[in-house]
Amino acid sequence: MSKFERYGLGILKGMTVTIRQLLLRHPTVVQYPEQRLNTSRRIRGNELIWSRERCTGCATCAKACPQGAIEIVTSSNTNNNKYEVETYRVDTGYCIQCGLCVEACPYDALFLGSSYERAKYRRGDIVQSDDALLESPERPASGYYHPRLAEKMPEQTLLIDKITEKR
Ligand code: SF4
Ligand code: SF4
């Protein structure tokens, strides 16, 4: 067999493998970002969700943070003898998603977020404060440290599940 013939045979074998993969095997990836898999219910996303209603301004979360990423400015309300939270600010650039602040909050006012797509072009934009920290359809809370919340969330989908389903 000539060198040229052996070379042609290799291409043919390669094309056979490619065509077999193309036509007979189910896809093992999703078309991100149009298609997405459900993340873990307890994902530690790269943001915090804060509840203005529940927060008392006690600053326990800020003291628990090993990164010093949380800043809280409060004033005392002499009418009802309570703190008023004037500013609640998180520098997500310093946050390592350890969840210690969420675990430390005695009033269930803090959650980790489910999002993992918070890249920004400017450093200042990753500092989030007040209304930008509230929960919304675009900023769903994670079930991390909140098992009752996690129970209501859709189950995580894995690529291996998708493959198993289709076979
Ligand atoms: S998750 Fe950890 S690093 Fe991030 S703000 Fe909370 S305590 Fe700080
Ligand atoms: S620990 Fe909870 S209640 Fe206290 S300031 Fe932080 S978020 Fe608010």
CSV table of N, CA and C and ligand atoms in Angstrom, one decimal:
chain,number,residue,atom,x,y,z
A,1,MET,N,0.9,-1.2,0.0
A,1,MET,CA,0.0,0.0,0.0
A,1,MET,C,0.9,1.3,0.0
A,2,SER,N,0.6,2.2,-0.9
A,2,SER,CA,1.4,3.4,-1.0
A,2,SER,C,1.1,4.4,0.2
A,3,LYS,N,2.1,5.3,0.4
A,3,LYS,CA,1.9,6.2,1.5
A,3,LYS,C,0.7,7.1,1.3
A,4,PHE,N,0.4,7.4,0.0
A,4,PHE,CA,-0.8,8.2,-0.3
A,4,PHE,C,-2.1,7.5,0.1
A,5,GLU,N,-2.1,6.2,-0.2
A,5,GLU,CA,-3.3,5.4,0.1
A,5,GLU,C,-3.6,5.4,1.6
A,6,ARG,N,-2.5,5.1,2.4
A,6,ARG,CA,-2.6,5.1,3.8
A,6,ARG,C,-3.1,6.4,4.4
A,7,TYR,N,-2.7,7.5,3.8
A,7,TYR,CA,-3.1,8.8,4.3
A,7,TYR,C,-4.6,9.0,4.0
A,8,GLY,N,-5.1,8.6,2.9
A,8,GLY,CA,-6.5,8.7,2.5
A,8,GLY,C,-7.3,7.9,3.5
A,9,LEU,N,-6.8,6.7,3.8
A,9,LEU,CA,-7.6,5.8,4.7
A,9,LEU,C,-7.8,6.4,6.1
A,10,GLY,N,-6.8,7.1,6.5
A,10,GLY,CA,-6.8,7.8,7.9
A,10,GLY,C,-7.9,8.8,7.9
A,11,ILE,N,-8.0,9.6,6.8
A,11,ILE,CA,-9.0,10.7,6.7
A,11,ILE,C,-10.4,10.0,6.7
A,12,LEU,N,-10.5,8.9,6.0
A,12,LEU,CA,-11.8,8.3,5.9
A,12,LEU,C,-12.3,7.7,7.3
A,13,LYS,N,-11.3,7.2,8.0
A,13,LYS,CA,-11.6,6.7,9.4
A,13,LYS,C,-12.1,7.8,10.3
A,14,GLY,N,-11.3,8.9,10.2
A,14,GLY,CA,-11.6,10.1,11.0
A,14,GLY,C,-13.0,10.6,10.7
A,15,MET,N,-13.4,10.7,9.4
A,15,MET,CA,-14.7,11.2,9.0
A,15,MET,C,-15.8,10.3,9.5
A,16,THR,N,-15.5,9.0,9.5
A,16,THR,CA,-16.5,8.0,10.0
A,16,THR,C,-16.8,8.3,11.4
A,17,VAL,N,-15.8,8.5,12.2
A,17,VAL,CA,-15.9,8.7,13.6
A,17,VAL,C,-16.7,10.0,13.8
A,18,THR,N,-16.4,11.1,13.1
A,18,THR,CA,-17.1,12.4,13.2
A,18,THR,C,-18.5,12.2,12.8
A,19,ILE,N,-18.8,11.6,11.7
A,19,ILE,CA,-20.2,11.4,11.3
A,19,ILE,C,-21.0,10.6,12.3
A,20,ARG,N,-20.4,9.5,12.9
A,20,ARG,CA,-21.1,8.7,13.8
A,20,ARG,C,-21.4,9.5,15.1
A,21,GLN,N,-20.5,10.4,15.5
A,21,GLN,CA,-20.7,11.2,16.7
A,21,GLN,C,-21.8,12.2,16.4
A,22,LEU,N,-21.8,12.8,15.2
A,22,LEU,CA,-22.7,13.8,14.8
A,22,LEU,C,-24.1,13.3,14.7
A,23,LEU,N,-24.3,12.1,14.2
A,23,LEU,CA,-25.7,11.6,13.9
A,23,LEU,C,-26.2,10.7,15.0
A,24,LEU,N,-25.4,10.0,15.6
A,24,LEU,CA,-25.9,8.9,16.5
A,24,LEU,C,-25.8,9.2,18.0
A,25,ARG,N,-24.9,10.1,18.4
A,25,ARG,CA,-24.8,10.4,19.8
A,25,ARG,C,-25.6,11.6,20.2
A,26,HIS,N,-26.2,11.5,21.4
A,26,HIS,CA,-27.0,12.6,21.9
A,26,HIS,C,-26.0,13.7,22.4
A,27,PRO,N,-26.4,15.0,22.3
A,27,PRO,CA,-25.6,16.0,22.7
A,27,PRO,C,-25.3,15.9,24.2
A,28,THR,N,-24.1,16.2,24.7
A,28,THR,CA,-23.8,16.2,26.1
A,28,THR,C,-23.6,17.5,26.7
A,29,VAL,N,-23.8,18.6,25.9
A,29,VAL,CA,-23.7,19.9,26.5
A,29,VAL,C,-25.0,20.7,26.1
A,30,VAL,N,-25.3,21.8,26.8
A,30,VAL,CA,-26.4,22.7,26.5
A,30,VAL,C,-25.9,23.9,25.8
A,31,GLN,N,-26.7,24.6,25.0
A,31,GLN,CA,-26.3,25.7,24.3
A,31,GLN,C,-26.4,27.0,25.1
A,32,TYR,N,-25.4,27.1,26.0
A,32,TYR,CA,-25.4,28.3,26.9
A,32,TYR,C,-25.0,29.5,26.1
A,33,PRO,N,-25.6,30.7,26.3
A,33,PRO,CA,-26.5,31.0,27.4
A,33,PRO,C,-28.0,30.8,27.1
A,34,GLU,N,-28.3,30.4,25.9
A,34,GLU,CA,-29.7,30.2,25.5
A,34,GLU,C,-30.4,29.1,26.4
A,35,GLN,N,-29.6,28.0,26.6
A,35,GLN,CA,-30.1,27.0,27.5
A,35,GLN,C,-29.2,26.9,28.7
A,36,ARG,N,-29.9,26.6,29.8
A,36,ARG,CA,-29.1,26.6,31.1
A,36,ARG,C,-29.6,25.4,31.9
A,37,LEU,N,-28.6,24.8,32.7
A,37,LEU,CA,-29.0,23.7,33.6
A,37,LEU,C,-29.3,24.4,34.9
A,38,ASN,N,-30.2,23.7,35.7
A,38,ASN,CA,-30.5,24.2,37.1
A,38,ASN,C,-29.2,24.0,37.9
A,39,THR,N,-28.9,25.1,38.6
A,39,THR,CA,-27.7,25.0,39.5
A,39,THR,C,-28.1,24.3,40.8
A,40,SER,N,-27.1,24.0,41.6
A,40,SER,CA,-27.4,23.4,42.9
A,40,SER,C,-28.3,24.4,43.7
A,41,ARG,N,-29.2,23.8,44.5
A,41,ARG,CA,-30.1,24.6,45.3
A,41,ARG,C,-29.4,25.4,46.3
A,42,ARG,N,-28.2,25.0,46.7
A,42,ARG,CA,-27.4,25.7,47.7
A,42,ARG,C,-26.2,26.3,47.1
A,43,ILE,N,-26.3,26.7,45.9
A,43,ILE,CA,-25.2,27.4,45.2
A,43,ILE,C,-24.7,28.6,46.0
A,44,ARG,N,-23.4,28.8,46.1
A,44,ARG,CA,-22.9,30.1,46.7
A,44,ARG,C,-22.6,31.0,45.5
A,45,GLY,N,-23.5,31.7,45.0
A,45,GLY,CA,-23.3,32.6,43.9
A,45,GLY,C,-22.5,33.8,44.3
A,46,ASN,N,-22.2,34.6,43.3
A,46,ASN,CA,-21.3,35.7,43.6
A,46,ASN,C,-22.0,37.0,43.9
A,47,GLU,N,-23.0,36.9,44.8
A,47,GLU,CA,-23.7,38.1,45.3
A,47,GLU,C,-24.4,37.8,46.6
A,48,LEU,N,-24.8,38.8,47.3
A,48,LEU,CA,-25.7,38.6,48.5
A,48,LEU,C,-27.0,39.2,48.2
A,49,ILE,N,-28.0,38.6,48.9
A,49,ILE,CA,-29.4,39.1,48.8
A,49,ILE,C,-29.7,39.5,50.2
A,50,TRP,N,-30.2,40.7,50.3
A,50,TRP,CA,-30.5,41.4,51.6
A,50,TRP,C,-31.9,41.7,51.8
A,51,SER,N,-32.5,41.5,52.9
A,51,SER,CA,-33.9,41.9,53.2
A,51,SER,C,-33.9,43.2,54.0
A,52,ARG,N,-34.4,44.2,53.4
A,52,ARG,CA,-34.5,45.5,54.2
A,52,ARG,C,-35.5,45.4,55.3
A,53,GLU,N,-36.6,44.7,55.1
A,53,GLU,CA,-37.6,44.5,56.1
A,53,GLU,C,-37.1,43.8,57.3
A,54,ARG,N,-36.3,42.8,57.1
A,54,ARG,CA,-35.9,41.9,58.2
A,54,ARG,C,-34.7,42.5,59.0
A,55,CYS,N,-33.9,43.2,58.3
A,55,CYS,CA,-32.6,43.7,58.8
A,55,CYS,C,-32.8,44.7,59.9
A,56,THR,N,-32.1,44.5,61.1
A,56,THR,CA,-32.2,45.4,62.2
A,56,THR,C,-31.0,46.3,62.3
A,57,GLY,N,-30.0,46.1,61.5
A,57,GLY,CA,-28.8,46.9,61.6
A,57,GLY,C,-27.9,46.5,62.7
A,58,CYS,N,-28.0,45.2,63.1
A,58,CYS,CA,-27.2,44.8,64.3
A,58,CYS,C,-25.7,44.6,63.9
A,59,ALA,N,-25.4,44.5,62.7
A,59,ALA,CA,-24.0,44.4,62.2
A,59,ALA,C,-23.3,43.1,62.5
A,60,THR,N,-24.1,42.1,62.9
A,60,THR,CA,-23.4,40.8,63.2
A,60,THR,C,-22.8,40.3,62.0
A,61,CYS,N,-23.4,40.5,60.8
A,61,CYS,CA,-22.9,39.9,59.5
A,61,CYS,C,-21.6,40.6,59.2
A,62,ALA,N,-21.5,41.9,59.4
A,62,ALA,CA,-20.2,42.6,59.1
A,62,ALA,C,-19.1,42.1,60.0
A,63,LYS,N,-19.4,41.9,61.3
A,63,LYS,CA,-18.4,41.4,62.2
A,63,LYS,C,-18.0,40.0,61.9
A,64,ALA,N,-18.9,39.2,61.3
A,64,ALA,CA,-18.5,37.8,61.0
A,64,ALA,C,-17.7,37.7,59.7
A,65,CYS,N,-17.8,38.7,58.9
A,65,CYS,CA,-17.1,38.6,57.5
A,65,CYS,C,-15.6,38.7,57.7
A,66,PRO,N,-14.9,37.6,57.2
A,66,PRO,CA,-13.4,37.6,57.3
A,66,PRO,C,-12.8,38.5,56.3
A,67,GLN,N,-13.5,39.0,55.4
A,67,GLN,CA,-13.0,39.9,54.3
A,67,GLN,C,-13.2,41.4,54.5
A,68,GLY,N,-14.0,41.7,55.5
A,68,GLY,CA,-14.4,43.1,55.7
A,68,GLY,C,-15.1,43.6,54.5
A,69,ALA,N,-16.0,42.8,53.9
A,69,ALA,CA,-16.6,43.2,52.7
A,69,ALA,C,-18.0,43.9,52.9
A,70,ILE,N,-18.5,43.9,54.2
A,70,ILE,CA,-19.8,44.5,54.4
A,70,ILE,C,-19.6,45.7,55.2
A,71,GLU,N,-20.3,46.8,54.8
A,71,GLU,CA,-20.3,48.0,55.5
A,71,GLU,C,-21.7,48.4,55.8
A,72,ILE,N,-22.0,48.7,57.0
A,72,ILE,CA,-23.4,49.1,57.4
A,72,ILE,C,-23.3,50.5,58.1
A,73,VAL,N,-24.2,51.4,57.7
A,73,VAL,CA,-24.3,52.7,58.4
A,73,VAL,C,-25.6,52.7,59.0
A,74,THR,N,-25.7,52.9,60.3
A,74,THR,CA,-27.0,53.0,61.0
A,74,THR,C,-27.1,54.3,61.8
A,75,SER,N,-28.4,54.7,62.1
A,75,SER,CA,-28.6,55.8,63.0
A,75,SER,C,-29.7,55.3,64.0
A,76,SER,N,-29.7,55.8,65.2
A,76,SER,CA,-30.6,55.3,66.1
A,76,SER,C,-31.9,56.1,66.0
A,77,ASN,N,-33.0,55.4,66.0
A,77,ASN,CA,-34.3,56.0,66.0
A,77,ASN,C,-34.9,56.1,67.4
A,78,THR,N,-34.9,57.3,67.9
A,78,THR,CA,-35.3,57.5,69.3
A,78,THR,C,-36.8,57.2,69.5
A,79,ASN,N,-37.6,57.3,68.4
A,79,ASN,CA,-39.0,57.1,68.6
A,79,ASN,C,-39.4,55.7,69.0
A,80,ASN,N,-38.7,54.7,68.3
A,80,ASN,CA,-39.0,53.3,68.6
A,80,ASN,C,-37.8,52.6,69.2
A,81,ASN,N,-36.8,53.3,69.6
A,81,ASN,CA,-35.6,52.8,70.2
A,81,ASN,C,-35.0,51.7,69.4
A,82,LYS,N,-34.8,51.9,68.0
A,82,LYS,CA,-34.3,50.9,67.1
A,82,LYS,C,-33.2,51.6,66.2
A,83,TYR,N,-32.4,50.7,65.7
A,83,TYR,CA,-31.5,51.2,64.6
A,83,TYR,C,-32.2,51.4,63.3
A,84,GLU,N,-31.9,52.4,62.6
A,84,GLU,CA,-32.3,52.5,61.2
A,84,GLU,C,-31.1,52.3,60.3
A,85,VAL,N,-31.3,51.4,59.3
A,85,VAL,CA,-30.2,51.1,58.4
A,85,VAL,C,-30.2,52.2,57.3
A,86,GLU,N,-29.2,53.0,57.3
A,86,GLU,CA,-29.1,54.0,56.3
A,86,GLU,C,-28.4,53.5,55.0
A,87,THR,N,-27.4,52.7,55.2
A,87,THR,CA,-26.7,52.1,54.1
A,87,THR,C,-26.2,50.7,54.4
A,88,TYR,N,-26.5,49.8,53.5
A,88,TYR,CA,-26.0,48.5,53.6
A,88,TYR,C,-25.2,48.2,52.3
A,89,ARG,N,-23.9,48.0,52.4
A,89,ARG,CA,-23.1,47.9,51.2
A,89,ARG,C,-22.2,46.7,51.3
A,90,VAL,N,-22.1,46.0,50.1
A,90,VAL,CA,-21.2,44.8,50.0
A,90,VAL,C,-20.3,45.0,48.9
A,91,ASP,N,-19.0,44.8,49.1
A,91,ASP,CA,-18.0,44.8,48.0
A,91,ASP,C,-17.8,43.4,47.6
A,92,THR,N,-18.5,43.0,46.5
A,92,THR,CA,-18.5,41.6,46.1
A,92,THR,C,-17.1,41.3,45.5
A,93,GLY,N,-16.3,42.3,45.2
A,93,GLY,CA,-14.9,42.0,44.8
A,93,GLY,C,-14.1,41.4,45.9
A,94,TYR,N,-14.4,41.7,47.1
A,94,TYR,CA,-13.7,41.1,48.2
A,94,TYR,C,-14.3,39.8,48.8
A,95,CYS,N,-15.6,39.7,48.5
A,95,CYS,CA,-16.4,38.6,49.0
A,95,CYS,C,-15.9,37.2,48.4
A,96,ILE,N,-15.7,36.2,49.3
A,96,ILE,CA,-15.3,34.9,48.8
A,96,ILE,C,-16.4,33.9,48.9
A,97,GLN,N,-17.6,34.4,49.1
A,97,GLN,CA,-18.8,33.5,49.1
A,97,GLN,C,-18.7,32.4,50.2
A,98,CYS,N,-18.1,32.8,51.3
A,98,CYS,CA,-17.9,31.8,52.4
A,98,CYS,C,-19.3,31.5,53.1
A,99,GLY,N,-20.2,32.5,53.1
A,99,GLY,CA,-21.5,32.3,53.7
A,99,GLY,C,-21.5,32.6,55.2
A,100,LEU,N,-20.4,33.0,55.8
A,100,LEU,CA,-20.4,33.2,57.2
A,100,LEU,C,-21.3,34.3,57.7
A,101,CYS,N,-21.5,35.3,56.8
A,101,CYS,CA,-22.4,36.4,57.2
A,101,CYS,C,-23.9,35.9,57.2
A,102,VAL,N,-24.2,35.0,56.2
A,102,VAL,CA,-25.5,34.4,56.1
A,102,VAL,C,-25.8,33.6,57.4
A,103,GLU,N,-24.8,32.8,57.8
A,103,GLU,CA,-25.0,32.0,59.0
A,103,GLU,C,-25.1,32.8,60.2
A,104,ALA,N,-24.4,33.9,60.3
A,104,ALA,CA,-24.3,34.7,61.5
A,104,ALA,C,-25.6,35.6,61.7
A,105,CYS,N,-26.3,35.9,60.6
A,105,CYS,CA,-27.5,36.8,60.7
A,105,CYS,C,-28.6,36.2,61.6
A,106,PRO,N,-28.9,36.8,62.7
A,106,PRO,CA,-29.9,36.2,63.6
A,106,PRO,C,-31.3,36.5,63.2
A,107,TYR,N,-31.5,37.2,62.1
A,107,TYR,CA,-32.9,37.6,61.7
A,107,TYR,C,-33.3,37.1,60.3
A,108,ASP,N,-32.5,36.2,59.8
A,108,ASP,CA,-32.8,35.6,58.4
A,108,ASP,C,-32.9,36.7,57.4
A,109,ALA,N,-32.1,37.7,57.5
A,109,ALA,CA,-32.2,38.9,56.6
A,109,ALA,C,-31.1,38.8,55.4
A,110,LEU,N,-30.4,37.7,55.4
A,110,LEU,CA,-29.3,37.7,54.5
A,110,LEU,C,-29.2,36.3,53.8
A,111,PHE,N,-29.0,36.3,52.5
A,111,PHE,CA,-28.9,35.1,51.7
A,111,PHE,C,-27.8,35.2,50.7
A,112,LEU,N,-27.2,34.1,50.4
A,112,LEU,CA,-26.3,34.1,49.2
A,112,LEU,C,-27.2,34.1,48.0
A,113,GLY,N,-26.7,34.6,46.9
A,113,GLY,CA,-27.5,34.7,45.6
A,113,GLY,C,-27.2,33.5,44.8
A,114,SER,N,-28.1,33.2,43.8
A,114,SER,CA,-27.9,32.1,42.9
A,114,SER,C,-27.1,32.4,41.7
A,115,SER,N,-26.9,33.7,41.5
A,115,SER,CA,-26.3,34.1,40.2
A,115,SER,C,-24.8,33.8,40.2
A,116,TYR,N,-24.3,33.5,39.0
A,116,TYR,CA,-22.8,33.3,38.9
A,116,TYR,C,-22.3,34.1,37.6
A,117,GLU,N,-23.1,35.1,37.2
A,117,GLU,CA,-22.8,35.9,36.0
A,117,GLU,C,-22.7,37.4,36.3
A,118,ARG,N,-22.0,37.7,37.3
A,118,ARG,CA,-22.0,39.1,37.7
A,118,ARG,C,-20.7,39.8,37.3
A,119,ALA,N,-20.0,39.4,36.2
A,119,ALA,CA,-18.8,40.1,35.8
A,119,ALA,C,-19.1,41.5,35.4
A,120,LYS,N,-18.3,42.5,35.7
A,120,LYS,CA,-18.5,43.9,35.4
A,120,LYS,C,-17.2,44.4,34.7
A,121,TYR,N,-17.4,45.5,33.9
A,121,TYR,CA,-16.3,46.1,33.3
A,121,TYR,C,-15.5,47.1,34.2
A,122,ARG,N,-16.3,47.6,35.2
A,122,ARG,CA,-15.6,48.6,36.1
A,122,ARG,C,-15.6,48.1,37.5
A,123,ARG,N,-14.5,48.3,38.2
A,123,ARG,CA,-14.4,47.9,39.6
A,123,ARG,C,-15.5,48.4,40.5
A,124,GLY,N,-15.8,49.6,40.3
A,124,GLY,CA,-16.9,50.2,41.2
A,124,GLY,C,-18.2,49.6,41.1
A,125,ASP,N,-18.5,48.9,39.9
A,125,ASP,CA,-19.8,48.3,39.7
A,125,ASP,C,-20.0,47.1,40.5
A,126,ILE,N,-19.0,46.5,41.0
A,126,ILE,CA,-19.2,45.2,41.8
A,126,ILE,C,-19.4,45.5,43.3
A,127,VAL,N,-19.4,46.8,43.6
A,127,VAL,CA,-19.9,47.2,45.0
A,127,VAL,C,-21.4,47.4,44.9
A,128,GLN,N,-22.1,46.6,45.7
A,128,GLN,CA,-23.6,46.7,45.6
A,128,GLN,C,-24.1,47.2,46.9
A,129,SER,N,-25.1,48.1,46.8
A,129,SER,CA,-25.7,48.6,48.1
A,129,SER,C,-27.2,48.8,48.0
A,130,ASP,N,-27.8,48.7,49.2
A,130,ASP,CA,-29.2,49.0,49.4
A,130,ASP,C,-30.1,48.3,48.4
A,131,ASP,N,-30.9,49.1,47.6
A,131,ASP,CA,-31.9,48.4,46.7
A,131,ASP,C,-31.2,47.4,45.7
A,132,ALA,N,-30.0,47.6,45.4
A,132,ALA,CA,-29.3,46.7,44.4
A,132,ALA,C,-29.1,45.3,45.1
A,133,LEU,N,-29.3,45.2,46.4
A,133,LEU,CA,-29.1,44.0,47.1
A,133,LEU,C,-30.4,43.2,47.4
A,134,LEU,N,-31.5,43.8,47.0
A,134,LEU,CA,-32.8,43.2,47.3
A,134,LEU,C,-33.0,42.0,46.3
A,135,GLU,N,-33.9,41.1,46.8
A,135,GLU,CA,-34.2,40.0,45.9
A,135,GLU,C,-35.1,40.4,44.8
A,136,SER,N,-34.9,39.8,43.6
A,136,SER,CA,-35.8,40.1,42.4
A,136,SER,C,-35.7,38.9,41.5
A,137,PRO,N,-36.6,38.8,40.5
A,137,PRO,CA,-36.5,37.7,39.6
A,137,PRO,C,-35.1,37.5,39.0
A,138,GLU,N,-34.4,38.6,38.8
A,138,GLU,CA,-33.0,38.5,38.2
A,138,GLU,C,-32.0,38.2,39.3
A,139,ARG,N,-32.4,38.3,40.6
A,139,ARG,CA,-31.5,38.1,41.7
A,139,ARG,C,-32.1,37.1,42.7
A,140,PRO,N,-32.3,35.8,42.3
A,140,PRO,CA,-33.0,34.9,43.2
A,140,PRO,C,-32.0,34.5,44.3
A,141,ALA,N,-32.6,34.3,45.5
A,141,ALA,CA,-31.7,33.8,46.6
A,141,ALA,C,-31.4,32.3,46.5
A,142,SER,N,-30.3,32.0,47.0
A,142,SER,CA,-29.9,30.6,47.1
A,142,SER,C,-30.5,29.9,48.3
A,143,GLY,N,-30.6,28.6,48.3
A,143,GLY,CA,-31.1,27.9,49.5
A,143,GLY,C,-30.0,27.6,50.5
A,144,TYR,N,-28.7,28.2,50.3
A,144,TYR,CA,-27.6,27.9,51.2
A,144,TYR,C,-28.0,28.4,52.6
A,145,TYR,N,-27.9,27.5,53.6
A,145,TYR,CA,-28.2,27.8,55.0
A,145,TYR,C,-29.6,28.1,55.2
A,146,HIS,N,-30.5,27.9,54.2
A,146,HIS,CA,-31.9,28.1,54.3
A,146,HIS,C,-32.6,26.9,53.7
A,147,PRO,N,-32.6,25.8,54.5
A,147,PRO,CA,-33.2,24.5,53.9
A,147,PRO,C,-34.6,24.6,53.5
A,148,ARG,N,-35.4,25.4,54.2
A,148,ARG,CA,-36.8,25.5,53.8
A,148,ARG,C,-37.0,26.2,52.4
A,149,LEU,N,-36.1,27.1,52.2
A,149,LEU,CA,-36.1,27.8,50.8
A,149,LEU,C,-35.6,26.8,49.8
A,150,ALA,N,-34.6,26.0,50.1
A,150,ALA,CA,-34.0,25.1,49.2
A,150,ALA,C,-35.0,24.0,48.7
A,151,GLU,N,-35.9,23.6,49.7
A,151,GLU,CA,-36.9,22.6,49.3
A,151,GLU,C,-37.8,23.0,48.2
A,152,LYS,N,-38.1,24.3,48.1
A,152,LYS,CA,-39.0,24.8,47.1
A,152,LYS,C,-38.3,25.0,45.7
A,153,MET,N,-37.0,24.8,45.6
A,153,MET,CA,-36.3,25.1,44.4
A,153,MET,C,-36.3,23.9,43.5
A,154,PRO,N,-36.2,24.2,42.1
A,154,PRO,CA,-36.1,23.0,41.2
A,154,PRO,C,-34.8,22.3,41.5
A,155,GLU,N,-34.9,21.0,41.2
A,155,GLU,CA,-33.7,20.1,41.5
A,155,GLU,C,-32.6,20.4,40.5
A,156,GLN,N,-31.4,20.2,40.9
A,156,GLN,CA,-30.2,20.5,40.1
A,156,GLN,C,-30.2,19.5,38.9
A,157,THR,N,-29.9,20.1,37.7
A,157,THR,CA,-29.8,19.2,36.5
A,157,THR,C,-28.3,19.0,36.2
A,158,LEU,N,-27.9,17.8,35.9
A,158,LEU,CA,-26.6,17.5,35.6
A,158,LEU,C,-26.5,17.0,34.1
A,159,LEU,N,-25.4,17.2,33.5
A,159,LEU,CA,-25.3,16.7,32.1
A,159,LEU,C,-25.5,15.2,32.1
A,160,ILE,N,-25.0,14.5,33.1
A,160,ILE,CA,-25.1,13.0,33.1
A,160,ILE,C,-26.6,12.6,33.2
A,161,ASP,N,-27.5,13.4,33.9
A,161,ASP,CA,-28.9,13.2,33.9
A,161,ASP,C,-29.5,13.3,32.6
A,162,LYS,N,-29.1,14.3,31.9
A,162,LYS,CA,-29.7,14.6,30.5
A,162,LYS,C,-29.4,13.4,29.6
A,163,ILE,N,-28.2,12.9,29.7
A,163,ILE,CA,-27.8,11.8,28.8
A,163,ILE,C,-28.6,10.6,29.2
A,164,THR,N,-28.7,10.3,30.5
A,164,THR,CA,-29.4,9.1,30.9
A,164,THR,C,-30.9,9.2,30.5
A,165,GLU,N,-31.5,10.4,30.6
A,165,GLU,CA,-32.9,10.5,30.2
A,165,GLU,C,-33.1,10.1,28.8
A,166,LYS,N,-32.3,10.6,27.9
A,166,LYS,CA,-32.5,10.4,26.5
A,166,LYS,C,-32.2,9.0,26.0
A,167,ARG,N,-31.4,8.3,26.7
A,167,ARG,CA,-31.0,6.9,26.2
A,167,ARG,C,-32.1,5.9,26.4
B,1,SF4,S1,-20.0,35.5,52.1
B,1,SF4,FE1,-18.2,35.6,53.4
B,1,SF4,S2,-16.7,37.0,52.4
B,1,SF4,FE2,-18.8,37.3,51.4
B,1,SF4,S3,-19.7,39.0,52.6
B,1,SF4,FE3,-20.4,37.1,53.6
B,1,SF4,S4,-18.9,36.7,55.2
B,1,SF4,FE4,-18.0,38.2,53.8
B,2,SF4,S1,-26.8,40.4,60.8
B,2,SF4,FE1,-28.7,40.4,59.6
B,2,SF4,S2,-30.0,41.8,60.8
B,2,SF4,FE2,-27.9,42.2,61.5
B,2,SF4,S3,-27.2,43.8,60.1
B,2,SF4,FE3,-26.6,41.9,59.1
B,2,SF4,S4,-28.3,41.5,57.7
B,2,SF4,FE4,-29.0,43.0,59.2
